[in-house]
Amino acid sequence: MEQKISFTKMHGLGNCYIYLDGITRDLSSIESFPALSHQVSDPYKGIGSDGLILILPSKKADVRMRIFNKDGSEAMNCGNGLRCVAKYAYEHQLVDSRQFAIETLSGNKQATVHLREGSVEEVTVDMGEPILERAQIPVAGPLGGQPVIREQLTVDGEDYAFTAVSMGNPHALFFVDAIAEAPIHKLGALLADTYPLFPNGVNVGFVEKLSDHEVNYRVWERGSGITQACGTGACASVVASILEKRVAKDVPVTVHLEGGDLTIEWQSESNHVLMTGEAKTICDGVYFQR
Ligand SMILES: N[C@H](CCC[C@H](N)C(=O)O)C(=O)O
């Protein structure tokens, strides 16, 4: 039986999701969110997106975000999604302040978001602490709390080095001399979803340092493939750049992504990572699920 599902399509730097409001609407008639994410993400038979995001009531924070990739897998966090949830919740009066907390599945439990004064399209998110312990990211291999910094990886006879960071979701960062030459298709397709070294899969990122406060970053996302932008990945790219001593802490770094720029800062005092960038609404609509 067909059911009509109201949605809002939003993006952060071109990383677009279908957002369902589970606070003012009842989503209990939807049988499977993973299946719905796969359906709506299809650009020809669905709406076209990088996945599905639910805005839900929370017992621990002001609102709760759940995020599903194109392939239906549920992720622990989504930076671009957090900025768009912040915009949606404020504009739809689901919260009564420009600053509030959003619960995610991330180990950091919740992110604090702040809509910049005078704007509903510029959001700063306190993403909490990066997770660097190998087993927590997770990366397979010797147990222990050591961070994974410039670990060697040989693929088809080619040697690579990566640094691994979790922002609640796992990222492997490869530094390249020129982002245009990053082996994003080769390593993305191989590592993102079923490679044994990454038991939960991994978002595969490529970073080119441009200056002490500027990097280029591109990504093949776990569960969604190449996207225009990845907020948690941009955070991970700056953390990895600092771990590899390419840039310094406490410096706002401009991360240039395919879809635009984010400003990321890893602060020494709090050990938290701050992310600032846009959040845009594309359209409201009704999806006919069959
Ligand atoms: N594909 C990611 C989730 C989406 C993250 C990204 N779109 C962001 O903005 O952080 C994962 O499976 O961990």
mmCIF file with all atom_site columns, C-alpha atoms in Angstrom, residues 16-152:
data_model
loop_
_atom_site.group_PDB
_atom_site.id
_atom_site.type_symbol
_atom_site.label_atom_id
_atom_site.label_alt_id
_atom_site.label_comp_id
_atom_site.label_asym_id
_atom_site.label_entity_id
_atom_site.label_seq_id
_atom_site.pdbx_PDB_ins_code
_atom_site.Cartn_x
_atom_site.Cartn_y
_atom_site.Cartn_z
_atom_site.occupancy
_atom_site.B_iso_or_equiv
_atom_site.pdbx_formal_charge
_atom_site.auth_seq_id
_atom_site.auth_comp_id
_atom_site.auth_asym_id
_atom_site.auth_atom_id
_atom_site.pdbx_PDB_model_num
ATOM 1   C CA . CYS A 1 16  ? 22.390 16.520 0.666   1.00 0.00 ? 16  CYS A CA 1
ATOM 2   C CA . TYR A 1 17  ? 20.014 14.400 2.706   1.00 0.00 ? 17  TYR A CA 1
ATOM 3   C CA . ILE A 1 18  ? 16.270 13.804 2.930   1.00 0.00 ? 18  ILE A CA 1
ATOM 4   C CA . TYR A 1 19  ? 15.150 14.996 6.366   1.00 0.00 ? 19  TYR A CA 1
ATOM 5   C CA . LEU A 1 20  ? 12.096 13.592 8.147   1.00 0.00 ? 20  LEU A CA 1
ATOM 6   C CA . ASP A 1 21  ? 10.650 15.469 11.107  1.00 0.00 ? 21  ASP A CA 1
ATOM 7   C CA . GLY A 1 22  ? 9.862  12.832 13.732  1.00 0.00 ? 22  GLY A CA 1
ATOM 8   C CA . ILE A 1 23  ? 9.044  15.457 16.354  1.00 0.00 ? 23  ILE A CA 1
ATOM 9   C CA . THR A 1 24  ? 5.943  17.060 14.818  1.00 0.00 ? 24  THR A CA 1
ATOM 10  C CA . ARG A 1 25  ? 5.065  14.012 12.707  1.00 0.00 ? 25  ARG A CA 1
ATOM 11  C CA . ASP A 1 26  ? 4.539  10.303 13.470  1.00 0.00 ? 26  ASP A CA 1
ATOM 12  C CA . LEU A 1 27  ? 7.082  8.149  11.592  1.00 0.00 ? 27  LEU A CA 1
ATOM 13  C CA . SER A 1 28  ? 5.863  4.824  13.037  1.00 0.00 ? 28  SER A CA 1
ATOM 14  C CA . SER A 1 29  ? 4.220  3.789  9.753   1.00 0.00 ? 29  SER A CA 1
ATOM 15  C CA . ILE A 1 30  ? 7.640  3.616  8.080   1.00 0.00 ? 30  ILE A CA 1
ATOM 16  C CA . GLU A 1 31  ? 8.688  -0.040 8.245   1.00 0.00 ? 31  GLU A CA 1
ATOM 17  C CA . SER A 1 32  ? 12.388 0.296  7.480   1.00 0.00 ? 32  SER A CA 1
ATOM 18  C CA . PHE A 1 33  ? 14.517 3.450  7.569   1.00 0.00 ? 33  PHE A CA 1
ATOM 19  C CA . PRO A 1 34  ? 17.463 1.683  5.893   1.00 0.00 ? 34  PRO A CA 1
ATOM 20  C CA . ALA A 1 35  ? 15.198 0.625  3.011   1.00 0.00 ? 35  ALA A CA 1
ATOM 21  C CA . LEU A 1 36  ? 13.664 4.109  2.786   1.00 0.00 ? 36  LEU A CA 1
ATOM 22  C CA . SER A 1 37  ? 17.137 5.693  2.704   1.00 0.00 ? 37  SER A CA 1
ATOM 23  C CA . HIS A 1 38  ? 18.126 3.454  -0.189  1.00 0.00 ? 38  HIS A CA 1
ATOM 24  C CA . GLN A 1 39  ? 14.892 4.285  -2.039  1.00 0.00 ? 39  GLN A CA 1
ATOM 25  C CA . VAL A 1 40  ? 14.888 8.070  -1.615  1.00 0.00 ? 40  VAL A CA 1
ATOM 26  C CA . SER A 1 41  ? 18.612 8.357  -2.412  1.00 0.00 ? 41  SER A CA 1
ATOM 27  C CA . ASP A 1 42  ? 18.067 7.011  -5.950  1.00 0.00 ? 42  ASP A CA 1
ATOM 28  C CA . PRO A 1 43  ? 18.275 10.009 -8.329  1.00 0.00 ? 43  PRO A CA 1
ATOM 29  C CA . TYR A 1 44  ? 16.036 8.327  -10.941 1.00 0.00 ? 44  TYR A CA 1
ATOM 30  C CA . LYS A 1 45  ? 13.422 6.333  -9.036  1.00 0.00 ? 45  LYS A CA 1
ATOM 31  C CA . GLY A 1 46  ? 13.651 8.287  -5.788  1.00 0.00 ? 46  GLY A CA 1
ATOM 32  C CA . ILE A 1 47  ? 14.365 11.883 -4.791  1.00 0.00 ? 47  ILE A CA 1
ATOM 33  C CA . GLY A 1 48  ? 18.154 11.869 -5.082  1.00 0.00 ? 48  GLY A CA 1
ATOM 34  C CA . SER A 1 49  ? 20.329 12.329 -1.990  1.00 0.00 ? 49  SER A CA 1
ATOM 35  C CA . ASP A 1 50  ? 23.339 11.029 -0.049  1.00 0.00 ? 50  ASP A CA 1
ATOM 36  C CA . GLY A 1 51  ? 20.972 9.386  2.430   1.00 0.00 ? 51  GLY A CA 1
ATOM 37  C CA . LEU A 1 52  ? 18.235 9.944  5.019   1.00 0.00 ? 52  LEU A CA 1
ATOM 38  C CA . ILE A 1 53  ? 18.280 11.896 8.289   1.00 0.00 ? 53  ILE A CA 1
ATOM 39  C CA . LEU A 1 54  ? 15.661 11.697 11.048  1.00 0.00 ? 54  LEU A CA 1
ATOM 40  C CA . ILE A 1 55  ? 15.022 14.553 13.493  1.00 0.00 ? 55  ILE A CA 1
ATOM 41  C CA . LEU A 1 56  ? 13.655 12.938 16.648  1.00 0.00 ? 56  LEU A CA 1
ATOM 42  C CA . PRO A 1 57  ? 12.788 13.699 20.275  1.00 0.00 ? 57  PRO A CA 1
ATOM 43  C CA . SER A 1 58  ? 15.635 13.161 22.733  1.00 0.00 ? 58  SER A CA 1
ATOM 44  C CA . LYS A 1 59  ? 15.789 12.359 26.461  1.00 0.00 ? 59  LYS A CA 1
ATOM 45  C CA . LYS A 1 60  ? 19.436 13.461 26.661  1.00 0.00 ? 60  LYS A CA 1
ATOM 46  C CA . ALA A 1 61  ? 19.555 16.582 24.496  1.00 0.00 ? 61  ALA A CA 1
ATOM 47  C CA . ASP A 1 62  ? 17.232 19.076 22.804  1.00 0.00 ? 62  ASP A CA 1
ATOM 48  C CA . VAL A 1 63  ? 16.770 16.933 19.684  1.00 0.00 ? 63  VAL A CA 1
ATOM 49  C CA . ARG A 1 64  ? 18.195 13.678 18.335  1.00 0.00 ? 64  ARG A CA 1
ATOM 50  C CA . MET A 1 65  ? 19.637 12.981 14.874  1.00 0.00 ? 65  MET A CA 1
ATOM 51  C CA . ARG A 1 66  ? 19.788 9.573  13.174  1.00 0.00 ? 66  ARG A CA 1
ATOM 52  C CA . ILE A 1 67  ? 21.589 9.326  9.851   1.00 0.00 ? 67  ILE A CA 1
ATOM 53  C CA . PHE A 1 68  ? 21.421 6.593  7.194   1.00 0.00 ? 68  PHE A CA 1
ATOM 54  C CA . ASN A 1 69  ? 23.770 6.388  4.216   1.00 0.00 ? 69  ASN A CA 1
ATOM 55  C CA . LYS A 1 70  ? 22.636 5.712  0.628   1.00 0.00 ? 70  LYS A CA 1
ATOM 56  C CA . ASP A 1 71  ? 23.187 1.982  1.146   1.00 0.00 ? 71  ASP A CA 1
ATOM 57  C CA . GLY A 1 72  ? 20.934 1.982  4.222   1.00 0.00 ? 72  GLY A CA 1
ATOM 58  C CA . SER A 1 73  ? 23.757 1.642  6.755   1.00 0.00 ? 73  SER A CA 1
ATOM 59  C CA . GLU A 1 74  ? 23.262 3.778  9.876   1.00 0.00 ? 74  GLU A CA 1
ATOM 60  C CA . ALA A 1 75  ? 26.176 6.063  10.755  1.00 0.00 ? 75  ALA A CA 1
ATOM 61  C CA . MET A 1 76  ? 27.180 7.387  14.177  1.00 0.00 ? 76  MET A CA 1
ATOM 62  C CA . ASN A 1 77  ? 27.583 11.004 13.138  1.00 0.00 ? 77  ASN A CA 1
ATOM 63  C CA . CYS A 1 78  ? 27.241 13.475 10.272  1.00 0.00 ? 78  CYS A CA 1
ATOM 64  C CA . GLY A 1 79  ? 28.741 16.959 10.412  1.00 0.00 ? 79  GLY A CA 1
ATOM 65  C CA . ASN A 1 80  ? 26.829 18.460 7.489   1.00 0.00 ? 80  ASN A CA 1
ATOM 66  C CA . GLY A 1 81  ? 23.695 16.800 8.849   1.00 0.00 ? 81  GLY A CA 1
ATOM 67  C CA . LEU A 1 82  ? 24.159 18.403 12.276  1.00 0.00 ? 82  LEU A CA 1
ATOM 68  C CA . ARG A 1 83  ? 24.272 21.893 10.753  1.00 0.00 ? 83  ARG A CA 1
ATOM 69  C CA . CYS A 1 84  ? 21.106 21.229 8.735   1.00 0.00 ? 84  CYS A CA 1
ATOM 70  C CA . VAL A 1 85  ? 19.284 19.708 11.728  1.00 0.00 ? 85  VAL A CA 1
ATOM 71  C CA . ALA A 1 86  ? 20.241 22.827 13.688  1.00 0.00 ? 86  ALA A CA 1
ATOM 72  C CA . LYS A 1 87  ? 18.756 25.079 10.982  1.00 0.00 ? 87  LYS A CA 1
ATOM 73  C CA . TYR A 1 88  ? 15.588 22.973 10.667  1.00 0.00 ? 88  TYR A CA 1
ATOM 74  C CA . ALA A 1 89  ? 14.979 22.719 14.430  1.00 0.00 ? 89  ALA A CA 1
ATOM 75  C CA . TYR A 1 90  ? 15.411 26.479 14.939  1.00 0.00 ? 90  TYR A CA 1
ATOM 76  C CA . GLU A 1 91  ? 13.282 27.505 11.937  1.00 0.00 ? 91  GLU A CA 1
ATOM 77  C CA . HIS A 1 92  ? 10.484 25.090 12.872  1.00 0.00 ? 92  HIS A CA 1
ATOM 78  C CA . GLN A 1 93  ? 10.494 26.217 16.537  1.00 0.00 ? 93  GLN A CA 1
ATOM 79  C CA . LEU A 1 94  ? 11.465 22.733 17.764  1.00 0.00 ? 94  LEU A CA 1
ATOM 80  C CA . VAL A 1 95  ? 13.930 24.586 20.024  1.00 0.00 ? 95  VAL A CA 1
ATOM 81  C CA . ASP A 1 96  ? 13.727 28.051 21.556  1.00 0.00 ? 96  ASP A CA 1
ATOM 82  C CA . SER A 1 97  ? 17.354 29.153 21.281  1.00 0.00 ? 97  SER A CA 1
ATOM 83  C CA . ARG A 1 98  ? 20.047 29.629 18.671  1.00 0.00 ? 98  ARG A CA 1
ATOM 84  C CA . GLN A 1 99  ? 22.312 27.358 20.737  1.00 0.00 ? 99  GLN A CA 1
ATOM 85  C CA . PHE A 1 100 ? 21.299 23.831 21.729  1.00 0.00 ? 100 PHE A CA 1
ATOM 86  C CA . ALA A 1 101 ? 22.405 20.187 21.909  1.00 0.00 ? 101 ALA A CA 1
ATOM 87  C CA . ILE A 1 102 ? 21.817 17.403 19.380  1.00 0.00 ? 102 ILE A CA 1
ATOM 88  C CA . GLU A 1 103 ? 22.092 13.757 20.429  1.00 0.00 ? 103 GLU A CA 1
ATOM 89  C CA . THR A 1 104 ? 23.824 11.384 18.003  1.00 0.00 ? 104 THR A CA 1
ATOM 90  C CA . LEU A 1 105 ? 25.029 7.785  18.202  1.00 0.00 ? 105 LEU A CA 1
ATOM 91  C CA . SER A 1 106 ? 28.569 9.186  18.404  1.00 0.00 ? 106 SER A CA 1
ATOM 92  C CA . GLY A 1 107 ? 30.649 8.250  21.398  1.00 0.00 ? 107 GLY A CA 1
ATOM 93  C CA . ASN A 1 108 ? 30.715 11.970 22.217  1.00 0.00 ? 108 ASN A CA 1
ATOM 94  C CA . LYS A 1 109 ? 26.996 11.555 22.929  1.00 0.00 ? 109 LYS A CA 1
ATOM 95  C CA . GLN A 1 110 ? 25.935 14.997 21.741  1.00 0.00 ? 110 GLN A CA 1
ATOM 96  C CA . ALA A 1 111 ? 27.046 17.958 19.671  1.00 0.00 ? 111 ALA A CA 1
ATOM 97  C CA . THR A 1 112 ? 26.384 21.580 20.608  1.00 0.00 ? 112 THR A CA 1
ATOM 98  C CA . VAL A 1 113 ? 25.217 23.721 17.707  1.00 0.00 ? 113 VAL A CA 1
ATOM 99  C CA . HIS A 1 114 ? 25.035 27.523 17.445  1.00 0.00 ? 114 HIS A CA 1
ATOM 100 C CA . LEU A 1 115 ? 23.291 29.388 14.651  1.00 0.00 ? 115 LEU A CA 1
ATOM 101 C CA . ARG A 1 116 ? 25.326 32.557 14.046  1.00 0.00 ? 116 ARG A CA 1
ATOM 102 C CA . GLU A 1 117 ? 23.478 35.724 15.069  1.00 0.00 ? 117 GLU A CA 1
ATOM 103 C CA . GLY A 1 118 ? 21.433 37.213 12.253  1.00 0.00 ? 118 GLY A CA 1
ATOM 104 C CA . SER A 1 119 ? 21.714 34.089 10.105  1.00 0.00 ? 119 SER A CA 1
ATOM 105 C CA . VAL A 1 120 ? 19.871 30.800 9.671   1.00 0.00 ? 120 VAL A CA 1
ATOM 106 C CA . GLU A 1 121 ? 22.400 29.466 7.171   1.00 0.00 ? 121 GLU A CA 1
ATOM 107 C CA . GLU A 1 122 ? 25.679 29.670 9.089   1.00 0.00 ? 122 GLU A CA 1
ATOM 108 C CA . VAL A 1 123 ? 26.153 27.180 11.946  1.00 0.00 ? 123 VAL A CA 1
ATOM 109 C CA . THR A 1 124 ? 29.018 26.416 14.304  1.00 0.00 ? 124 THR A CA 1
ATOM 110 C CA . VAL A 1 125 ? 29.088 22.907 15.781  1.00 0.00 ? 125 VAL A CA 1
ATOM 111 C CA . ASP A 1 126 ? 31.172 21.754 18.745  1.00 0.00 ? 126 ASP A CA 1
ATOM 112 C CA . MET A 1 127 ? 31.917 18.233 17.505  1.00 0.00 ? 127 MET A CA 1
ATOM 113 C CA . GLY A 1 128 ? 33.509 17.162 20.785  1.00 0.00 ? 128 GLY A CA 1
ATOM 114 C CA . GLU A 1 129 ? 36.785 15.283 21.114  1.00 0.00 ? 129 GLU A CA 1
ATOM 115 C CA . PRO A 1 130 ? 38.333 13.302 18.263  1.00 0.00 ? 130 PRO A CA 1
ATOM 116 C CA . ILE A 1 131 ? 38.773 9.607  19.051  1.00 0.00 ? 131 ILE A CA 1
ATOM 117 C CA . LEU A 1 132 ? 42.316 8.464  18.313  1.00 0.00 ? 132 LEU A CA 1
ATOM 118 C CA . GLU A 1 133 ? 42.677 5.082  20.056  1.00 0.00 ? 133 GLU A CA 1
ATOM 119 C CA . ARG A 1 134 ? 43.079 2.352  17.421  1.00 0.00 ? 134 ARG A CA 1
ATOM 120 C CA . ALA A 1 135 ? 40.508 -0.011 18.891  1.00 0.00 ? 135 ALA A CA 1
ATOM 121 C CA . GLN A 1 136 ? 37.937 2.818  19.285  1.00 0.00 ? 136 GLN A CA 1
ATOM 122 C CA . ILE A 1 137 ? 38.127 4.068  15.705  1.00 0.00 ? 137 ILE A CA 1
ATOM 123 C CA . PRO A 1 138 ? 38.228 1.046  14.961  1.00 0.00 ? 138 PRO A CA 1
ATOM 124 C CA . VAL A 1 139 ? 41.246 -0.093 12.981  1.00 0.00 ? 139 VAL A CA 1
ATOM 125 C CA . ALA A 1 140 ? 42.130 -3.781 13.165  1.00 0.00 ? 140 ALA A CA 1
ATOM 126 C CA . GLY A 1 141 ? 45.567 -4.737 14.472  1.00 0.00 ? 141 GLY A CA 1
ATOM 127 C CA . PRO A 1 142 ? 47.565 -4.704 17.692  1.00 0.00 ? 142 PRO A CA 1
ATOM 128 C CA . LEU A 1 143 ? 45.357 -3.700 20.641  1.00 0.00 ? 143 LEU A CA 1
ATOM 129 C CA . GLY A 1 144 ? 46.382 -0.619 22.572  1.00 0.00 ? 144 GLY A CA 1
ATOM 130 C CA . GLY A 1 145 ? 45.596 3.057  22.824  1.00 0.00 ? 145 GLY A CA 1
ATOM 131 C CA . GLN A 1 146 ? 48.231 4.223  20.356  1.00 0.00 ? 146 GLN A CA 1
ATOM 132 C CA . PRO A 1 147 ? 46.969 6.642  17.677  1.00 0.00 ? 147 PRO A CA 1
ATOM 133 C CA . VAL A 1 148 ? 47.225 5.455  14.039  1.00 0.00 ? 148 VAL A CA 1
ATOM 134 C CA . ILE A 1 149 ? 49.556 7.993  12.449  1.00 0.00 ? 149 ILE A CA 1
ATOM 135 C CA . ARG A 1 150 ? 51.084 7.499  8.985   1.00 0.00 ? 150 ARG A CA 1
ATOM 136 C CA . GLU A 1 151 ? 50.516 3.740  9.098   1.00 0.00 ? 151 GLU A CA 1
ATOM 137 C CA . GLN A 1 152 ? 51.815 1.951  6.009   1.00 0.00 ? 152 GLN A CA 1
#
